[in-house]
Amino acid sequence: MQADTAARTALVLETNNLRGGADAAAKTAASLERVIGLLAGQSLPLRALAQVVVTHDGLSDACRAAVTRLAGRAVDFVRIDDATGYYDAKNAGFAATDAARCDYVAFADTDCVPAPDWLEQLLAPLAGADAPAVVVGRTSYAASVVGSALTTLDFMYFPSPLQAGATRNFYANNVVFRRDVFARYNYQSLNGVYRAHCQVLGLHLQQAGVALHYAAAAHTEHKLPDSRFEALKLRWMRGQDTHGLTPHLVRAYLPRSLQWLGRSGPLGPLCVLGSRLCFSLRALNHQHLPPLRGPRWLSGVALIAAFSAVDMLGALCRGLGLRTSPGGEDAAAAQALSYHRR
């Protein structure tokens, strides 16, 4: 049954997160080839899928040939403009999938390291008689003190009221959609927002009654940015994202009497981040990562607090209308950090 599901599934990979850093072209090629090699060696290999799509803004002929060779199958390369954002690239990849062959479309990122059985575990729930419309895998950072702390901030999963075993939210680097569901909802434009689009889409799906099945065993490890400066920049942009995300959260979860928080400048975003800090502290050692004990646990708590402080500062500046992203209101979505660490 799972082989039949794989034969009706397309995998979309984008290279946006590999754009940044010095000597980006060579590093992008090396990083992409490394991830394709890992995917080709999965317990459910790439050749079992109906289609593999890679979006890019200028891979060389040599790189495309190497990727095809490593994949062990045909790969459809979709050229996009170098200003195309992360979520627009995913929409473009979806548009390139073959509707006649692909009932499901999975999305992964080339700055993530999938577990050896990631694809098998992600597609497993689709083989049943009552297959869900969306399956969400588990994303984390590396199993270190820093990685554990950041995972509680960036990759949290909240139980859904729609059904048992479902989550309210997902991340665009580890998810598979039934084709008609993604075609109907997809990623919408959010001006001035860096990476909150998938959270907004999760809210829309919940409001539409579409349950997101959570498959914790479908694990992928997200790389951290290559430099400490870019890691700090990521935290700042995550904080600024909260300003754009807050109105959606307020509409979804708060009563009418509190809707003003969505238009409260920095107050609403700071309330959201304060609540997230509480959830993150409770989530430490409860996210399928090796537990931190003693001094390592204390370090994890301190890091959660420190990273949250940077997020809050970013949200505060954005809420006060301070321009902190070069290029204006829409610049954040087009910014590229570098994720080439081995």
Coordinates of C-alpha atoms in Angstrom, one line a residue:
M1 CA 0.0 0.0 0.0
Q2 CA 2.8 2.4 0.9
A3 CA 4.5 1.8 -2.5
D4 CA 1.3 2.7 -4.2
T5 CA 1.1 5.9 -2.2
A6 CA 4.7 6.8 -3.1
A7 CA 4.0 6.2 -6.8
R8 CA 1.3 8.9 -6.5
T9 CA 3.4 11.4 -4.6
A10 CA 5.6 14.3 -5.8
L11 CA 8.4 15.7 -3.7
V12 CA 9.2 19.4 -4.0
L13 CA 12.5 20.8 -2.9
E14 CA 13.5 24.4 -3.0
T15 CA 17.1 25.9 -2.8
N16 CA 16.2 29.3 -1.4
N17 CA 17.8 28.6 2.0
L18 CA 21.1 27.8 0.2
R19 CA 21.4 31.1 -1.5
G20 CA 23.3 33.0 1.1
G21 CA 26.9 33.2 2.2
A22 CA 30.2 33.7 0.4
D23 CA 30.8 31.6 -2.8
A24 CA 27.1 30.8 -2.7
A25 CA 27.0 29.0 -6.1
A26 CA 29.6 26.4 -5.3
K27 CA 28.2 25.9 -1.8
T28 CA 24.6 25.6 -3.0
A29 CA 25.6 22.9 -5.5
A30 CA 27.6 20.9 -2.8
S31 CA 24.8 21.3 -0.2
L32 CA 22.0 20.3 -2.7
E33 CA 24.0 17.3 -3.9
R34 CA 24.6 16.2 -0.3
V35 CA 20.9 16.3 0.6
I36 CA 19.8 14.6 -2.6
G37 CA 22.3 11.8 -1.8
L38 CA 20.7 11.4 1.6
L39 CA 17.2 11.3 0.1
A40 CA 18.2 8.8 -2.5
G41 CA 19.4 6.5 0.2
Q42 CA 16.1 6.6 2.2
S43 CA 14.3 3.4 3.2
L44 CA 11.7 4.7 0.7
P45 CA 14.0 6.0 -2.1
L46 CA 13.4 8.9 -4.5
R47 CA 13.0 6.5 -7.4
A48 CA 9.7 5.2 -5.8
L49 CA 8.1 8.6 -6.1
A50 CA 6.0 9.8 -9.1
Q51 CA 8.0 13.0 -9.5
V52 CA 10.8 15.0 -7.9
V53 CA 10.9 18.8 -8.5
V54 CA 13.7 21.1 -7.5
T55 CA 13.2 24.9 -7.8
H56 CA 16.4 27.0 -8.3
D57 CA 17.5 30.4 -9.5
G58 CA 20.5 29.3 -11.6
L59 CA 22.0 25.8 -10.9
S60 CA 24.8 25.0 -13.4
D61 CA 24.4 22.2 -15.9
A62 CA 27.0 20.2 -14.0
C63 CA 25.1 20.5 -10.8
R64 CA 21.8 19.5 -12.4
A65 CA 23.5 16.5 -14.0
A66 CA 25.1 15.5 -10.6
V67 CA 21.7 15.8 -8.8
T68 CA 20.0 13.6 -11.4
R69 CA 22.7 11.0 -11.1
L70 CA 22.6 11.0 -7.3
A71 CA 18.8 10.8 -7.3
G72 CA 18.9 7.8 -9.5
R73 CA 15.9 9.1 -11.5
A74 CA 14.6 12.0 -13.6
V75 CA 14.4 15.3 -11.7
D76 CA 12.3 18.3 -12.9
F77 CA 14.3 21.5 -12.4
V78 CA 12.1 24.7 -12.2
R79 CA 13.9 28.0 -12.8
I80 CA 12.6 30.8 -10.7
D81 CA 13.7 34.5 -10.4
D82 CA 16.4 35.2 -7.9
A83 CA 14.0 37.5 -6.0
T84 CA 11.4 34.8 -5.5
G85 CA 10.7 34.2 -1.9
Y86 CA 10.8 30.9 0.0
Y87 CA 7.0 30.3 0.0
D88 CA 6.5 31.5 -3.6
A89 CA 9.2 29.0 -4.6
K90 CA 7.2 26.2 -2.9
N91 CA 4.0 27.3 -4.8
A92 CA 6.0 27.3 -8.0
G93 CA 7.3 23.8 -7.3
F94 CA 3.7 22.6 -6.7
A95 CA 2.6 24.2 -9.9
A96 CA 5.2 22.1 -11.8
T97 CA 3.9 18.8 -10.4
D98 CA 1.9 16.6 -12.7
A99 CA -1.8 16.5 -11.6
A100 CA -2.4 13.4 -13.6
R101 CA 0.2 11.4 -11.7
C102 CA 0.5 13.1 -8.3
D103 CA -2.4 12.8 -5.8
Y104 CA -0.1 14.0 -3.0
V105 CA 2.7 16.6 -2.9
A106 CA 5.4 16.5 -0.2
F107 CA 7.6 19.5 0.7
A108 CA 11.1 19.4 2.1
D109 CA 14.0 21.8 2.4
T110 CA 17.5 21.5 1.2
D111 CA 18.9 22.9 4.4
C112 CA 17.5 19.9 6.4
V113 CA 19.0 16.5 7.1
P114 CA 16.3 13.8 6.9
A115 CA 16.3 10.7 9.1
P116 CA 17.0 7.6 7.0
D117 CA 13.3 6.6 7.1
W118 CA 11.9 10.2 7.0
L119 CA 10.0 9.8 3.7
E120 CA 8.6 6.4 4.6
Q121 CA 7.3 7.7 7.9
L122 CA 5.8 10.8 6.4
L123 CA 3.8 8.8 3.8
A124 CA 2.8 5.9 6.1
P125 CA -0.4 7.5 7.3
L126 CA -1.6 8.0 3.7
A127 CA -1.7 4.3 3.1
G128 CA -4.8 3.7 5.3
A129 CA -8.4 3.7 4.3
D130 CA -9.1 7.0 6.1
A131 CA -6.0 8.8 4.9
P132 CA -5.6 12.3 6.2
A133 CA -5.5 15.3 3.9
V134 CA -2.3 16.6 5.5
V135 CA 0.5 14.8 7.3
V136 CA 3.0 16.8 9.3
G137 CA 6.4 15.5 10.2
R138 CA 8.6 16.5 13.1
T139 CA 11.4 19.1 12.6
S140 CA 14.1 19.9 15.1
Y141 CA 17.5 21.4 15.4
A142 CA 20.5 19.2 16.3
A143 CA 20.4 17.4 19.6
S144 CA 22.7 19.8 21.5
V145 CA 22.0 22.3 24.3
V146 CA 21.6 25.1 21.8
G147 CA 19.6 23.0 19.4
S148 CA 17.3 21.8 22.1
A149 CA 16.7 25.3 23.3
L150 CA 16.0 26.7 19.8
T151 CA 13.8 23.7 18.9
T152 CA 11.4 24.8 21.7
L153 CA 11.2 28.2 20.1
D154 CA 11.1 27.5 16.4
F155 CA 9.6 24.0 16.1
M156 CA 6.7 23.6 18.5
Y157 CA 3.7 21.5 17.8
F158 CA 0.3 22.1 19.6
P159 CA -2.5 19.5 19.8
S160 CA -5.4 20.2 17.5
P161 CA -9.0 20.3 18.7
L162 CA -10.1 18.7 15.4
Q163 CA -9.0 15.1 16.3
A164 CA -6.7 13.0 18.4
G165 CA -3.1 12.8 17.0
A166 CA -3.5 16.0 15.0
T167 CA -1.5 19.3 15.4
R168 CA -2.6 22.9 15.0
N169 CA 0.5 23.9 13.1
F170 CA 3.2 22.7 10.7
Y171 CA 6.4 23.7 9.1
A172 CA 7.0 24.0 5.4
N173 CA 10.1 21.9 5.4
N174 CA 8.4 18.6 6.5
V175 CA 4.8 18.1 5.3
V176 CA 2.7 16.3 2.7
F177 CA -0.6 17.6 1.3
R178 CA -3.4 15.9 -0.6
R179 CA -3.2 17.7 -3.9
D180 CA -6.6 19.3 -4.0
V181 CA -6.1 20.7 -0.4
F182 CA -2.9 22.5 -1.2
A183 CA -4.3 23.7 -4.6
R184 CA -7.2 25.3 -2.7
Y185 CA -5.3 27.0 0.1
N186 CA -1.5 27.2 -0.7
Y187 CA 0.8 29.9 0.6
Q188 CA -0.6 33.4 0.5
S189 CA 1.3 36.7 0.3
L190 CA 2.1 38.3 3.7
N191 CA 3.8 41.6 3.3
G192 CA 6.9 42.2 5.4
V193 CA 6.9 38.7 7.0
Y194 CA 9.9 36.4 6.8
R195 CA 8.7 32.9 7.7
A196 CA 5.3 32.9 9.3
H197 CA 3.3 31.9 6.2
C198 CA 3.0 28.2 7.1
Q199 CA 1.7 29.2 10.6
V200 CA -1.0 31.3 8.9
L201 CA -1.9 28.5 6.5
G202 CA -2.1 26.2 9.5
L203 CA -4.7 28.5 11.1
H204 CA -6.7 28.7 7.8
L205 CA -6.7 24.9 7.6
Q206 CA -7.9 24.5 11.2
Q207 CA -10.7 27.1 10.6
A208 CA -11.7 25.1 7.5
G209 CA -11.9 21.9 9.6
V210 CA -8.9 20.2 7.8
A211 CA -7.0 18.1 10.4
L212 CA -3.2 18.0 10.3
H213 CA -2.1 14.5 11.2
Y214 CA 1.1 14.6 13.2
A215 CA 3.7 11.9 12.4
A216 CA 6.5 12.4 15.0
A217 CA 8.6 9.6 13.5
A218 CA 9.0 11.5 10.2
H219 CA 11.9 13.5 11.5
T220 CA 14.2 16.0 9.8
E221 CA 17.0 18.0 11.4
H222 CA 17.1 21.7 10.4
K223 CA 20.6 23.2 10.1
L224 CA 21.5 26.3 11.9
P225 CA 22.9 29.3 10.0
D226 CA 26.6 29.2 9.2
S227 CA 27.6 32.1 11.4
R228 CA 26.7 33.5 14.7
F229 CA 25.8 36.8 13.1
E230 CA 23.3 35.1 10.8
A231 CA 21.9 33.1 13.7
L232 CA 21.4 36.4 15.6
K233 CA 19.8 37.9 12.5
L234 CA 17.4 34.9 12.2
R235 CA 16.3 35.5 15.8
W236 CA 15.7 39.2 15.0
M237 CA 13.6 38.3 11.9
R238 CA 11.6 35.7 13.9
G239 CA 10.8 38.3 16.4
Q240 CA 9.7 40.8 13.7
D241 CA 7.5 38.0 12.2
T242 CA 5.5 37.9 15.4
H243 CA 4.2 41.4 14.5
G244 CA 2.7 40.1 11.3
L245 CA 1.5 36.9 12.8
T246 CA -0.3 38.4 15.9
P247 CA -3.5 39.6 14.1
H248 CA -4.0 36.1 12.7
L249 CA -3.5 34.5 16.1
V250 CA -5.8 37.0 17.8
R251 CA -8.6 36.4 15.3
A252 CA -8.3 32.6 15.7
Y253 CA -8.1 32.3 19.4
L254 CA -9.2 35.4 21.3
P255 CA -12.8 36.6 22.0
R256 CA -14.1 39.7 20.3
S257 CA -13.4 41.8 23.4
L258 CA -9.7 41.2 23.0
Q259 CA -9.5 41.7 19.2
W260 CA -7.9 45.1 19.8
L261 CA -4.6 43.3 20.7
G262 CA -4.1 42.6 16.9
R263 CA -3.8 46.3 16.4
S264 CA -1.9 47.2 19.5
G265 CA 1.5 48.0 18.1
P266 CA 4.1 46.1 20.1
L267 CA 1.8 45.0 22.9
G268 CA 0.1 42.1 21.1
P269 CA 3.4 40.6 19.7
L270 CA 5.1 40.9 23.1
C271 CA 2.1 39.1 24.7
V272 CA 2.4 36.3 22.1
L273 CA 6.2 36.0 22.7
G274 CA 5.7 36.0 26.5
S275 CA 3.2 33.1 26.2
R276 CA 5.6 31.3 23.8
L277 CA 8.4 31.7 26.4
C278 CA 6.2 29.9 29.0
F279 CA 5.4 27.1 26.5
S280 CA 9.0 26.8 25.4
L281 CA 10.3 26.4 29.0
R282 CA 7.7 23.6 29.6
A283 CA 8.6 22.0 26.3
L284 CA 12.2 21.5 27.1
N285 CA 13.0 17.8 27.4
H286 CA 9.5 17.0 25.8
Q287 CA 10.3 17.2 22.1
H288 CA 11.7 13.8 21.3
L289 CA 15.3 14.9 21.8
P290 CA 17.8 13.5 24.3
P291 CA 16.9 15.1 27.7
L292 CA 19.1 17.8 29.2
R293 CA 20.1 17.2 32.9
G294 CA 21.7 19.3 35.6
P295 CA 23.9 22.1 34.3
R296 CA 22.9 21.3 30.7
W297 CA 19.2 21.8 31.6
L298 CA 20.1 25.1 33.3
S299 CA 22.0 26.2 30.2
G300 CA 19.0 25.3 28.0
V301 CA 16.7 27.4 30.2
A302 CA 19.1 30.3 30.1
L303 CA 19.4 30.1 26.3
I304 CA 15.7 30.0 25.8
A305 CA 15.4 33.2 27.8
A306 CA 18.2 34.8 26.0
F307 CA 17.0 33.9 22.5
S308 CA 13.5 35.0 23.5
A309 CA 14.8 38.4 24.6
V310 CA 16.3 39.0 21.1
D311 CA 13.0 37.9 19.5
M312 CA 11.1 40.3 21.8
L313 CA 13.5 43.2 20.9
G314 CA 12.8 42.5 17.2
A315 CA 9.1 42.5 17.8
L316 CA 9.3 45.7 19.9
C317 CA 11.1 47.6 17.2
R318 CA 8.7 46.4 14.5
G319 CA 5.7 47.2 16.6
L320 CA 7.1 50.8 17.2
G321 CA 7.5 51.2 13.4
L322 CA 11.2 51.2 13.5
R323 CA 12.8 50.2 10.1
T324 CA 15.3 47.5 10.9
S325 CA 15.3 45.5 7.6
P326 CA 17.3 47.2 4.7
G327 CA 15.1 47.5 1.6
G328 CA 11.8 48.4 3.3
E329 CA 8.7 46.6 4.3
D330 CA 8.9 43.6 2.0
A331 CA 12.6 43.0 2.3
A332 CA 12.5 40.3 5.0
A333 CA 10.9 37.7 2.9
A334 CA 13.6 38.0 0.2
Q335 CA 16.6 37.8 2.6
A336 CA 18.7 34.8 2.4
L337 CA 20.8 33.4 5.3
S338 CA 23.4 30.7 4.7
Y339 CA 22.8 27.1 5.7
H340 CA 25.7 25.1 4.4
R341 CA 27.1 23.5 7.5
R342 CA 27.8 19.8 7.2

